[in-house]
Short mmCIF file of C-alpha atoms in Angstrom, two decimals:
data_model
loop_
_atom_site.label_atom_id
_atom_site.label_comp_id
_atom_site.label_asym_id
_atom_site.label_seq_id
_atom_site.Cartn_x
_atom_site.Cartn_y
_atom_site.Cartn_z
CA MET A 1 10.34 22.29 -3.37
CA PHE A 2 9.74 20.65 -0.03
CA GLY A 3 12.02 18.49 2.04
CA ASN A 4 9.19 16.52 3.70
CA LEU A 5 5.52 16.46 4.49
CA ARG A 6 5.93 18.90 7.35
CA ASP A 7 7.54 21.51 5.06
CA TYR A 8 4.56 21.14 2.74
CA LEU A 9 1.98 21.46 5.53
CA ASN A 10 3.80 24.55 6.85
CA PHE A 11 3.73 26.10 3.37
CA LEU A 12 -0.02 25.33 3.01
CA ASP A 13 -0.59 26.89 6.39
CA GLU A 14 1.16 30.08 5.31
CA LYS A 15 -0.95 30.18 2.09
CA GLY A 16 -4.23 29.81 4.08
CA GLN A 17 -4.72 26.31 2.47
CA LEU A 18 -4.54 24.21 5.71
CA ALA A 19 -7.35 23.76 8.24
CA ARG A 20 -6.28 22.35 11.54
CA VAL A 21 -9.15 20.35 13.08
CA LYS A 22 -8.83 20.15 16.90
CA ALA A 23 -12.27 18.66 17.55
CA PRO A 24 -12.27 14.89 18.36
CA VAL A 25 -13.03 12.78 15.25
CA SER A 26 -13.25 9.00 14.51
CA ALA A 27 -11.06 7.36 11.92
CA GLU A 28 -14.02 5.12 11.08
CA LEU A 29 -16.10 6.90 8.44
CA GLU A 30 -16.23 10.36 10.15
CA ILE A 31 -13.04 11.68 8.61
CA THR A 32 -14.25 10.40 5.14
CA GLU A 33 -17.51 12.30 5.39
CA ILE A 34 -15.72 15.51 6.52
CA ALA A 35 -13.12 15.32 3.72
CA ASP A 36 -15.72 14.45 1.04
CA ARG A 37 -17.84 17.56 1.92
CA ILE A 38 -14.72 19.67 1.88
CA VAL A 39 -13.35 18.49 -1.58
CA LYS A 40 -16.95 18.79 -3.08
CA GLY A 41 -17.85 22.02 -1.35
CA PRO A 42 -17.22 25.66 -2.21
CA LYS A 43 -13.77 26.52 -3.59
CA GLU A 44 -12.87 28.70 -0.54
CA GLN A 45 -13.71 25.88 1.75
CA ASN A 46 -11.62 23.35 0.03
CA LYS A 47 -8.40 23.16 2.10
CA ALA A 48 -5.96 20.41 3.15
CA LEU A 49 -7.09 19.03 6.52
CA LEU A 50 -4.86 18.12 9.59
CA PHE A 51 -6.98 16.26 12.21
CA GLU A 52 -5.02 16.67 15.42
CA ASN A 53 -7.32 14.75 17.70
CA VAL A 54 -8.19 11.35 16.21
CA GLN A 55 -9.95 9.33 18.85
CA GLY A 56 -7.85 6.42 20.14
CA TYR A 57 -4.64 7.57 18.45
CA ASP A 58 -1.67 9.79 19.21
CA ILE A 59 -0.93 10.34 15.57
CA PRO A 60 -2.61 13.13 13.62
CA VAL A 61 -4.09 12.48 10.20
CA ALA A 62 -3.37 14.68 7.06
CA ILE A 63 -5.80 14.44 4.13
CA ASN A 64 -6.88 16.42 0.99
CA LEU A 65 -3.25 17.50 0.47
CA PHE A 66 -3.70 17.51 -3.33
CA GLY A 67 -7.44 18.38 -3.50
CA THR A 68 -7.20 21.49 -5.76
CA GLU A 69 -5.24 22.21 -8.95
CA GLN A 70 -3.26 24.80 -7.10
CA ARG A 71 -2.25 22.56 -4.24
CA MET A 72 -1.41 19.77 -6.66
CA ALA A 73 0.85 22.23 -8.63
CA TRP A 74 2.47 23.58 -5.55
CA SER A 75 3.19 20.01 -4.31
CA LEU A 76 5.24 19.33 -7.44
CA GLY A 77 7.10 22.67 -7.33
CA VAL A 78 5.16 24.59 -9.96
CA ASP A 79 2.47 27.30 -9.89
CA ARG A 80 0.42 25.83 -12.64
CA LEU A 81 0.04 22.16 -13.64
CA GLU A 82 0.63 23.30 -17.19
CA GLU A 83 4.21 24.08 -16.26
CA LEU A 84 4.89 20.29 -15.89
CA ASN A 85 4.08 19.94 -19.62
CA GLU A 86 6.20 22.93 -20.50
CA ARG A 87 9.23 21.79 -18.38
CA LEU A 88 9.27 18.28 -19.83
CA SER A 89 8.70 19.52 -23.38
CA VAL A 90 11.87 21.57 -23.15
CA LEU A 91 13.81 18.52 -22.08
CA LEU A 92 12.37 16.16 -24.67
CA VAL A 93 11.39 18.07 -27.73
CA PRO A 94 14.34 20.20 -28.62
CA ASP A 95 15.65 19.73 -32.19
CA MET A 96 17.76 16.57 -32.44
CA PRO A 97 21.37 17.25 -33.47
CA LYS A 98 22.22 16.09 -36.97
CA SER A 99 25.93 15.25 -36.58
CA LEU A 100 27.16 12.23 -34.62
CA PRO A 101 29.43 14.25 -32.19
CA ASP A 102 26.40 16.58 -31.50
CA LYS A 103 24.13 13.50 -30.92
CA ILE A 104 26.60 12.13 -28.44
CA LYS A 105 26.83 15.48 -26.70
CA LYS A 106 23.04 15.68 -26.43
CA GLY A 107 22.92 12.14 -25.13
CA MET A 108 25.52 12.93 -22.44
CA GLU A 109 23.46 16.02 -21.46
CA LEU A 110 20.35 13.85 -20.88
CA LEU A 111 22.51 11.27 -19.10
CA SER A 112 23.83 13.95 -16.79
CA VAL A 113 20.29 15.10 -15.98
CA ALA A 114 19.40 11.57 -15.06
CA LYS A 115 22.41 11.06 -12.90
CA ALA A 116 21.77 14.47 -11.07
CA VAL A 117 18.30 13.48 -10.02
CA GLY A 118 18.90 9.80 -9.38
CA PRO A 119 18.14 8.64 -5.77
CA LYS A 120 20.95 8.96 -3.21
CA ILE A 121 21.59 6.40 -0.38
CA VAL A 122 22.24 7.85 3.06
CA GLY A 123 23.07 6.18 6.30
CA ARG A 124 20.14 7.25 8.49
CA GLY A 125 17.03 9.31 8.20
CA PRO A 126 14.25 10.81 10.35
CA VAL A 127 11.98 7.93 9.48
CA GLN A 128 14.10 5.61 11.62
CA GLU A 129 14.12 7.71 14.70
CA VAL A 130 11.85 5.03 16.18
CA ILE A 131 12.45 1.39 15.16
CA LYS A 132 10.09 -1.49 16.01
CA THR A 133 10.84 -5.08 15.05
CA LYS A 134 8.94 -6.88 17.92
CA ASP A 135 5.42 -6.86 19.22
CA LEU A 136 4.35 -5.02 16.12
CA SER A 137 0.91 -3.45 15.90
CA LEU A 138 -0.82 -1.52 13.14
CA ASP A 139 -3.37 -0.39 15.68
CA GLU A 140 -1.01 2.42 16.53
CA ILE A 141 -1.58 4.03 13.09
CA PRO A 142 -4.87 5.86 12.47
CA ILE A 143 -5.71 3.90 9.39
CA LEU A 144 -9.13 4.87 8.10
CA LYS A 145 -12.25 2.86 7.44
CA CYS A 146 -13.48 4.98 4.48
CA TRP A 147 -16.95 3.71 3.52
CA PRO A 148 -19.69 1.83 5.41
CA LYS A 149 -19.37 -1.50 3.46
CA ASP A 150 -15.52 -1.49 3.24
CA GLY A 151 -14.01 -4.85 4.22
CA GLY A 152 -11.90 -3.14 6.88
CA ARG A 153 -9.39 -0.28 7.38
CA TYR A 154 -7.30 0.70 4.36
CA ILE A 155 -3.97 2.41 3.77
CA THR A 156 -4.73 4.57 0.73
CA LEU A 157 -1.81 6.92 0.04
CA PRO A 158 1.21 4.67 0.25
CA THR A 159 4.50 4.58 -1.61
CA VAL A 160 4.95 0.70 -2.17
CA ILE A 161 8.53 -0.29 -2.98
CA THR A 162 9.64 -3.59 -4.52
CA ARG A 163 12.51 -4.87 -6.62
CA ASP A 164 12.35 -6.99 -9.76
CA PRO A 165 13.49 -10.47 -8.56
CA VAL A 166 15.39 -10.99 -11.80
CA THR A 167 16.90 -7.65 -12.65
CA GLY A 168 16.85 -6.06 -9.18
CA ARG A 169 15.36 -2.83 -10.60
CA ARG A 170 13.25 -0.84 -8.27
CA ASN A 171 9.49 -0.30 -8.76
CA VAL A 172 7.40 2.32 -6.85
CA GLY A 173 3.66 2.01 -6.86
CA MET A 174 0.54 3.23 -5.10
CA TYR A 175 -1.58 0.25 -4.13
CA ARG A 176 -4.12 0.21 -1.34
CA LEU A 177 -3.57 -2.08 1.61
CA GLN A 178 -6.20 -3.58 3.80
CA VAL A 179 -5.54 -4.35 7.41
CA HIS A 180 -6.28 -8.09 7.60
CA PHE A 181 -4.79 -8.44 11.01
CA PRO A 182 -3.25 -5.53 13.03
CA GLY A 183 -0.90 -7.70 15.07
CA GLY A 184 -0.70 -8.31 18.78
CA ASP A 185 -1.14 -11.51 20.76
CA GLY A 186 2.17 -12.73 19.43
CA LYS A 187 0.97 -12.70 15.82
CA GLU A 188 2.43 -10.71 13.03
CA PRO A 189 0.50 -7.90 11.30
CA LEU A 190 -0.90 -8.85 7.87
CA LEU A 191 -1.90 -6.45 5.07
CA GLY A 192 -3.75 -7.13 1.86
CA MET A 193 -1.65 -5.99 -1.13
CA HIS A 194 -3.84 -4.72 -3.92
CA TRP A 195 -1.44 -4.78 -6.84
CA GLN A 196 -3.59 -5.27 -9.92
CA ILE A 197 -2.69 -7.61 -12.80
CA HIS A 198 -1.38 -4.73 -15.02
CA LYS A 199 0.89 -3.10 -12.35
CA GLY A 200 4.62 -3.42 -11.55
CA GLY A 201 4.21 -5.17 -8.27
CA ALA A 202 2.09 -7.96 -9.87
CA GLU A 203 4.80 -8.35 -12.50
CA HIS A 204 7.32 -8.86 -9.82
CA GLU A 205 5.15 -11.54 -8.23
CA ARG A 206 4.82 -13.31 -11.59
CA LYS A 207 8.55 -13.31 -12.11
CA ALA A 208 9.11 -14.54 -8.49
CA LEU A 209 6.78 -17.46 -9.16
CA ASP A 210 8.66 -18.34 -12.42
CA GLU A 211 12.08 -18.15 -10.63
CA GLY A 212 10.93 -20.03 -7.57
CA VAL A 213 11.64 -17.02 -5.25
CA GLU A 214 10.07 -17.64 -1.81
CA LYS A 215 9.70 -14.11 -0.61
CA ILE A 216 9.28 -10.70 -2.29
CA PRO A 217 10.66 -7.88 0.03
CA VAL A 218 8.23 -4.99 0.23
CA ALA A 219 8.38 -1.55 2.02
CA VAL A 220 5.45 0.80 2.41
CA SER A 221 6.47 4.44 2.82
CA LEU A 222 3.90 6.94 4.26
CA GLY A 223 4.60 10.68 3.84
CA GLY A 224 7.77 12.44 2.84
CA ASP A 225 8.12 15.02 0.06
CA PRO A 226 4.77 15.36 -1.67
CA ALA A 227 6.55 14.74 -5.05
CA VAL A 228 7.74 11.44 -3.80
CA ILE A 229 4.15 10.60 -2.50
CA TRP A 230 2.74 11.48 -5.96
CA SER A 231 5.51 9.55 -7.91
CA GLY A 232 4.10 6.14 -6.95
CA SER A 233 0.95 6.90 -8.94
CA ALA A 234 2.82 7.90 -12.12
CA PRO A 235 2.34 5.31 -14.94
CA LEU A 236 6.05 5.16 -15.89
CA PRO A 237 7.43 2.60 -18.29
CA GLN A 238 8.48 -0.66 -16.66
CA ASP A 239 11.95 -0.46 -14.98
CA ILE A 240 12.03 3.31 -14.85
CA ASP A 241 12.62 4.38 -11.31
CA GLU A 242 9.80 6.60 -10.04
CA PHE A 243 12.26 8.20 -7.52
CA MET A 244 14.24 9.56 -10.42
CA LEU A 245 11.07 11.27 -11.59
CA ALA A 246 10.53 12.72 -8.10
CA GLY A 247 14.20 13.87 -8.10
CA TRP A 248 13.63 15.62 -11.35
CA LEU A 249 10.56 17.45 -10.09
CA ARG A 250 12.47 18.30 -6.84
CA GLY A 251 15.53 19.43 -8.60
CA LYS A 252 17.54 17.26 -6.25
CA PRO A 253 17.89 13.53 -5.50
CA VAL A 254 15.54 11.69 -3.24
CA GLU A 255 17.53 10.46 -0.23
CA LEU A 256 16.99 6.86 0.65
CA VAL A 257 17.82 4.92 3.74
CA PRO A 258 18.24 1.14 3.90
CA CYS A 259 15.36 -0.72 5.58
CA VAL A 260 16.14 -2.49 8.87
CA THR A 261 14.66 -5.92 8.07
CA GLN A 262 14.35 -5.98 4.22
CA PRO A 263 16.94 -5.48 1.37
CA LEU A 264 15.19 -2.34 0.17
CA GLU A 265 15.66 1.42 0.50
CA VAL A 266 12.94 3.94 1.52
CA PRO A 267 12.72 7.73 1.52
CA ALA A 268 14.69 8.98 4.53
CA ASP A 269 12.18 11.87 5.15
CA SER A 270 9.05 9.66 5.30
CA GLU A 271 6.82 9.81 8.28
CA ILE A 272 6.27 6.11 8.73
CA VAL A 273 7.56 3.01 7.00
CA ILE A 274 6.03 -0.48 7.16
CA GLU A 275 8.55 -3.25 6.12
CA GLY A 276 7.71 -6.82 5.21
CA TYR A 277 7.41 -9.37 2.47
CA VAL A 278 4.96 -11.08 0.16
CA LYS A 279 4.97 -14.88 -0.40
CA PRO A 280 4.30 -15.34 -4.22
CA GLY A 281 1.01 -17.07 -4.78
CA GLU A 282 -0.21 -16.50 -1.20
CA THR A 283 -3.59 -14.82 -1.16
CA MET A 284 -6.43 -13.61 1.10
CA THR A 285 -9.83 -12.20 0.32
CA GLU A 286 -9.35 -8.45 0.02
CA GLY A 287 -12.45 -6.09 -0.12
CA PRO A 288 -15.10 -4.78 -0.56
CA PHE A 289 -13.59 -1.34 -1.08
CA GLY A 290 -15.36 1.95 -1.97
CA ASP A 291 -13.18 2.80 -4.98
CA HIS A 292 -12.46 5.79 -7.29
CA THR A 293 -14.94 4.48 -9.71
CA GLY A 294 -17.70 5.53 -7.35
CA PHE A 295 -18.63 1.91 -6.62
CA TYR A 296 -17.62 -0.83 -4.29
CA THR A 297 -14.91 -3.10 -5.65
CA PRO A 298 -16.12 -6.63 -4.77
CA PRO A 299 -13.98 -9.01 -2.61
CA GLU A 300 -11.27 -10.82 -4.53
CA PRO A 301 -8.11 -12.80 -3.62
CA TYR A 302 -4.96 -10.50 -3.45
CA PRO A 303 -1.39 -11.10 -1.98
CA VAL A 304 -0.68 -10.77 1.61
CA MET A 305 2.14 -8.60 3.07
CA HIS A 306 3.70 -10.02 6.27
CA VAL A 307 4.96 -7.04 8.35
CA THR A 308 8.48 -7.43 9.87
CA ALA A 309 9.14 -3.86 11.10
CA ILE A 310 7.61 -0.48 11.54
CA THR A 311 9.79 2.58 11.74
CA HIS A 312 8.75 6.19 12.10
CA ARG A 313 9.56 9.66 13.24
CA LYS A 314 9.25 10.50 16.94
CA ASN A 315 6.02 12.36 16.35
CA PRO A 316 4.71 11.08 12.98
CA ILE A 317 1.81 12.43 10.84
CA TYR A 318 -0.27 9.83 8.96
CA PRO A 319 -1.07 11.02 5.39
CA THR A 320 -4.09 9.46 3.71
CA THR A 321 -6.66 10.11 1.01
CA ILE A 322 -10.16 8.92 0.23
CA VAL A 323 -11.65 7.87 -3.08
CA GLY A 324 -15.22 7.57 -4.23
CA ILE A 325 -17.72 9.37 -6.47
CA PRO A 326 -15.82 12.05 -8.37
CA PRO A 327 -14.59 14.80 -8.11
CA MET A 328 -12.20 13.68 -5.43
CA GLU A 329 -8.66 14.49 -4.43
CA ASP A 330 -7.31 11.70 -6.65
CA TYR A 331 -8.63 13.59 -9.75
CA TRP A 332 -6.09 16.31 -9.33
CA MET A 333 -3.22 13.68 -8.91
CA GLY A 334 -4.39 12.19 -12.21
CA LYS A 335 -4.53 15.62 -13.85
CA ALA A 336 -0.90 16.13 -12.85
CA THR A 337 -0.13 12.93 -14.54
CA GLU A 338 -2.01 13.95 -17.65
CA ARG A 339 -0.12 17.26 -18.02
CA LEU A 340 3.25 15.76 -17.26
CA PHE A 341 2.96 12.85 -19.64
CA LEU A 342 1.55 14.92 -22.61
CA PRO A 343 4.95 15.53 -24.00
CA LEU A 344 5.77 11.75 -23.85
CA MET A 345 2.52 10.96 -25.60
CA LYS A 346 3.53 13.52 -28.27
CA MET A 347 6.87 11.81 -28.80
CA PHE A 348 5.03 8.64 -29.98
CA LEU A 349 2.11 10.46 -31.65
CA PRO A 350 3.36 13.97 -32.62
CA GLU A 351 -0.06 14.90 -34.16
CA ILE A 352 -1.57 15.24 -30.66
CA VAL A 353 -2.29 18.79 -29.56
CA ASP A 354 -3.92 18.22 -26.16
CA VAL A 355 -5.53 15.58 -23.97
CA ASN A 356 -8.16 15.63 -21.26
CA MET A 357 -9.07 12.79 -18.94
CA PRO A 358 -12.21 14.30 -17.27
CA ALA A 359 -13.15 13.55 -13.62
CA GLU A 360 -16.35 11.86 -14.79
CA GLY A 361 -14.27 9.28 -16.66
CA VAL A 362 -12.31 8.26 -13.50
CA PHE A 363 -9.07 8.06 -15.50
CA HIS A 364 -9.60 4.93 -17.53
CA ASN A 365 -13.17 5.38 -18.85
CA LEU A 366 -12.70 8.43 -21.13
CA VAL A 367 -9.82 10.17 -22.85
CA ILE A 368 -10.41 13.08 -25.15
CA VAL A 369 -7.79 13.95 -27.69
CA SER A 370 -7.25 16.83 -30.19
CA ILE A 371 -5.07 16.27 -33.27
CA ARG A 372 -3.77 18.01 -36.23
CA LYS A 373 -5.41 15.87 -38.88
CA ARG A 374 -3.29 15.28 -42.04
CA PHE A 375 -4.77 12.34 -43.83
CA PRO A 376 -7.81 10.05 -44.18
CA GLY A 377 -8.12 7.73 -41.19
CA HIS A 378 -5.70 9.75 -39.09
CA ALA A 379 -8.07 9.73 -36.05
CA ARG A 380 -8.20 5.98 -36.13
CA LYS A 381 -4.50 5.79 -36.25
CA VAL A 382 -4.40 7.88 -33.04
CA ILE A 383 -7.03 5.77 -31.38
CA ASN A 384 -5.17 2.49 -32.01
CA GLY A 385 -1.82 4.20 -31.12
CA LEU A 386 -3.07 5.24 -27.73
CA TRP A 387 -4.52 1.85 -27.01
CA GLY A 388 -0.91 0.51 -27.61
CA LEU A 389 0.76 2.96 -25.34
CA GLY A 390 1.50 1.59 -21.88
CA LEU A 391 -1.44 1.83 -19.47
CA MET A 392 -3.53 3.69 -21.96
CA MET A 393 -4.38 0.17 -23.17
CA LEU A 394 -6.98 0.20 -20.31
CA THR A 395 -8.85 3.11 -21.73
CA LYS A 396 -12.51 2.27 -22.49
CA ALA A 397 -13.42 5.29 -24.59
CA ILE A 398 -11.12 7.53 -26.84
CA VAL A 399 -12.65 10.51 -28.56
CA VAL A 400 -10.62 12.34 -31.14
CA VAL A 401 -11.44 15.87 -32.29
CA ASP A 402 -9.73 18.46 -34.49
CA HIS A 403 -6.95 20.71 -33.22
CA ASP A 404 -9.22 23.79 -32.89
CA VAL A 405 -11.43 22.10 -30.26
CA ASP A 406 -10.56 22.90 -26.65
CA VAL A 407 -10.74 19.44 -25.11
CA GLN A 408 -10.56 20.97 -21.59
CA ASP A 409 -13.91 22.58 -22.31
CA LEU A 410 -16.36 19.67 -22.01
CA SER A 411 -19.29 21.67 -23.31
CA GLN A 412 -17.49 22.59 -26.56
CA THR A 413 -16.18 19.04 -26.92
CA ALA A 414 -19.69 17.58 -26.49
CA PHE A 415 -21.12 20.01 -29.08
CA THR A 416 -18.46 19.07 -31.51
CA VAL A 417 -18.70 15.23 -31.03
CA LEU A 418 -22.50 15.16 -31.10
CA GLY A 419 -22.50 17.27 -34.34
CA ASN A 420 -19.54 15.66 -36.12
CA VAL A 421 -20.15 11.90 -35.58
CA ASP A 422 -21.98 9.54 -37.90
CA TRP A 423 -22.58 6.71 -35.43
CA ALA A 424 -22.76 4.09 -38.19
CA ARG A 425 -19.31 4.96 -39.66
CA ASP A 426 -17.18 6.87 -37.26
CA VAL A 427 -16.95 4.41 -34.35
CA VAL A 428 -14.38 1.74 -33.71
CA ILE A 429 -15.45 -1.08 -31.37
CA GLU A 430 -12.65 -3.33 -30.06
CA GLU A 431 -12.06 -5.94 -27.31
CA GLY A 432 -8.84 -5.86 -25.13
CA PRO A 433 -7.50 -5.23 -21.67
CA VAL A 434 -9.54 -3.05 -19.27
CA ASP A 435 -8.97 -1.88 -15.78
CA ALA A 436 -9.34 -4.51 -13.01
CA LEU A 437 -11.90 -2.09 -11.33
CA ASP A 438 -14.15 -2.01 -14.35
CA HIS A 439 -17.31 -3.65 -13.15
CA SER A 440 -19.13 -3.38 -16.53
CA SER A 441 -16.87 -5.82 -18.35
CA TYR A 442 -18.35 -9.31 -18.56
CA ARG A 443 -14.94 -10.92 -17.96
CA GLN A 444 -12.31 -9.80 -15.44
CA ASN A 445 -9.59 -7.49 -16.99
CA PHE A 446 -10.87 -8.01 -20.50
CA GLY A 447 -13.73 -6.16 -22.20
CA GLY A 448 -15.07 -3.76 -24.84
CA LYS A 449 -13.72 -0.40 -25.73
CA ILE A 450 -14.75 2.25 -28.14
CA GLY A 451 -12.93 4.86 -30.32
CA ILE A 452 -14.94 7.78 -31.76
CA ASP A 453 -13.68 9.84 -34.65
CA ALA A 454 -15.25 13.26 -34.17
CA THR A 455 -12.92 15.06 -36.60
CA ARG A 456 -14.06 16.80 -39.80
CA LYS A 457 -14.33 14.20 -42.54
CA SER A 458 -12.79 14.37 -46.04
CA PRO A 459 -13.68 12.79 -49.40
CA GLY A 460 -10.77 10.38 -48.83
CA GLU A 461 -12.88 9.01 -45.84
CA GLY A 462 -15.85 8.49 -48.08
CA TYR A 463 -17.63 11.67 -47.20
CA GLU A 464 -19.19 12.81 -50.44
CA ARG A 465 -20.90 15.97 -49.23
CA GLU A 466 -19.27 19.31 -48.45
CA TRP A 467 -18.36 19.66 -44.86
CA PRO A 468 -20.20 22.72 -43.44
CA GLU A 469 -18.54 25.84 -42.16
CA ARG A 470 -19.08 26.64 -38.52
CA ILE A 471 -20.93 29.91 -37.81
CA GLU A 472 -18.69 32.74 -36.79
CA MET A 473 -19.34 36.53 -36.65
CA ASP A 474 -17.30 38.96 -38.81
CA SER A 475 -14.30 40.10 -36.84
CA ARG A 476 -14.94 43.74 -37.68
CA ILE A 477 -18.43 43.59 -36.31
CA LYS A 478 -17.16 41.89 -33.17
CA ASP A 479 -14.62 44.64 -32.63
CA LEU A 480 -17.29 47.28 -33.30
CA VAL A 481 -19.70 45.79 -30.78
CA SER A 482 -16.88 45.48 -28.26
CA ARG A 483 -16.04 49.22 -28.65
CA LYS A 484 -19.73 50.33 -28.36
CA TRP A 485 -20.74 47.82 -25.66
CA LYS A 486 -21.31 50.45 -22.97
CA GLU A 487 -23.28 52.70 -25.31
CA TYR A 488 -25.92 50.04 -25.73
CA TRP A 489 -26.85 50.19 -22.05
CA ARG A 490 -26.99 53.87 -21.45
#
């Protein structure tokens, strides 16, 4: 694993996966166009980028850090993303002891794992080598304007830290922040805080309003160990500390240092930290923003972060990402989430074999699931179960296939679905919560969703015909042809 962002960049450099760009580039649109071409270009061209000469800034910009399956896996300490599934399965799925003493012992083992990787408070860290609390300006940071019609410059790869105003439990999220005002002229810098209605930060604001809390302390960490960066995007259950997940991935605790102006702690090995607070109920118009849906999210009112301090390393690096028409870097961040959380999904729905959230579905638009079907209506049980499972409630389309379909193979999946579905009988249409970025829903955050049962049907489901057998060549003939293959072409 990596101690900080620099360790990771050095590792990528050694692996030939880092391109250092020394030519002068603009933080307004130009870096986006370069990065977009790289991530969508030939595989051998797709590398992490370090822009060392950003016009008007002394701070270099790192982008496309997670833009391939291999880099995403390396960043989380594995060689293959599937290893995340395997590692967590070993921890969660072992046979449960039957006797009470053995159950207690097993519980203590899991507790010891949690304690071993829980975050650790330290007195000082590299991120506070430079501390600024007066004459603050965000103009010193090369924050990108990503797309032509964006409402401004946006921080897009942050680790946003808040605490529940009632319980005091920490939440770590990844919410974009728009520069409303960079600071200067005696005025404080202001950032638009895009925490959506279903996210942890928004829940903290709702509680603060209920409790009459005047300010919500906020810290925005930029950089650090890539596992820490990624952890903010992980859809963990409420009140589960994302830094504990990062610690488990790292195999050691995340070291946190107290903020200088807010009652929060931030990763000590970050590159830059922006401290501040949000006044519950205070909003400014945020957007438009070219989003991961491939469309501009329209302007809407969102909370405002008042900046009270900026701390950083002596020579910081600014990490960022761009989102837009897929495939983009964020697809691989989501794929890591998919593989890691598959064992957790299986805990609630053990019939699940595999899950795929393809790039074209931009996370919330499509989830394909294979199951071991045991009884009539089993696919519908899984569809409704997934809609009731955390942020899976936002999924617009769930497609369920049998266990022998490779859901990672979209061609095989499409063939199966289009052949197996009777559109008059095998479809579930519901209304419920949808992603805040879903522009197709007629009402904000609430819209239609579809579940498709593409499994083989049984008489118990009203299928009165005999289900046909799929064509497959005799195995002996296949072996014969394999052995004689070269003879055919002499």
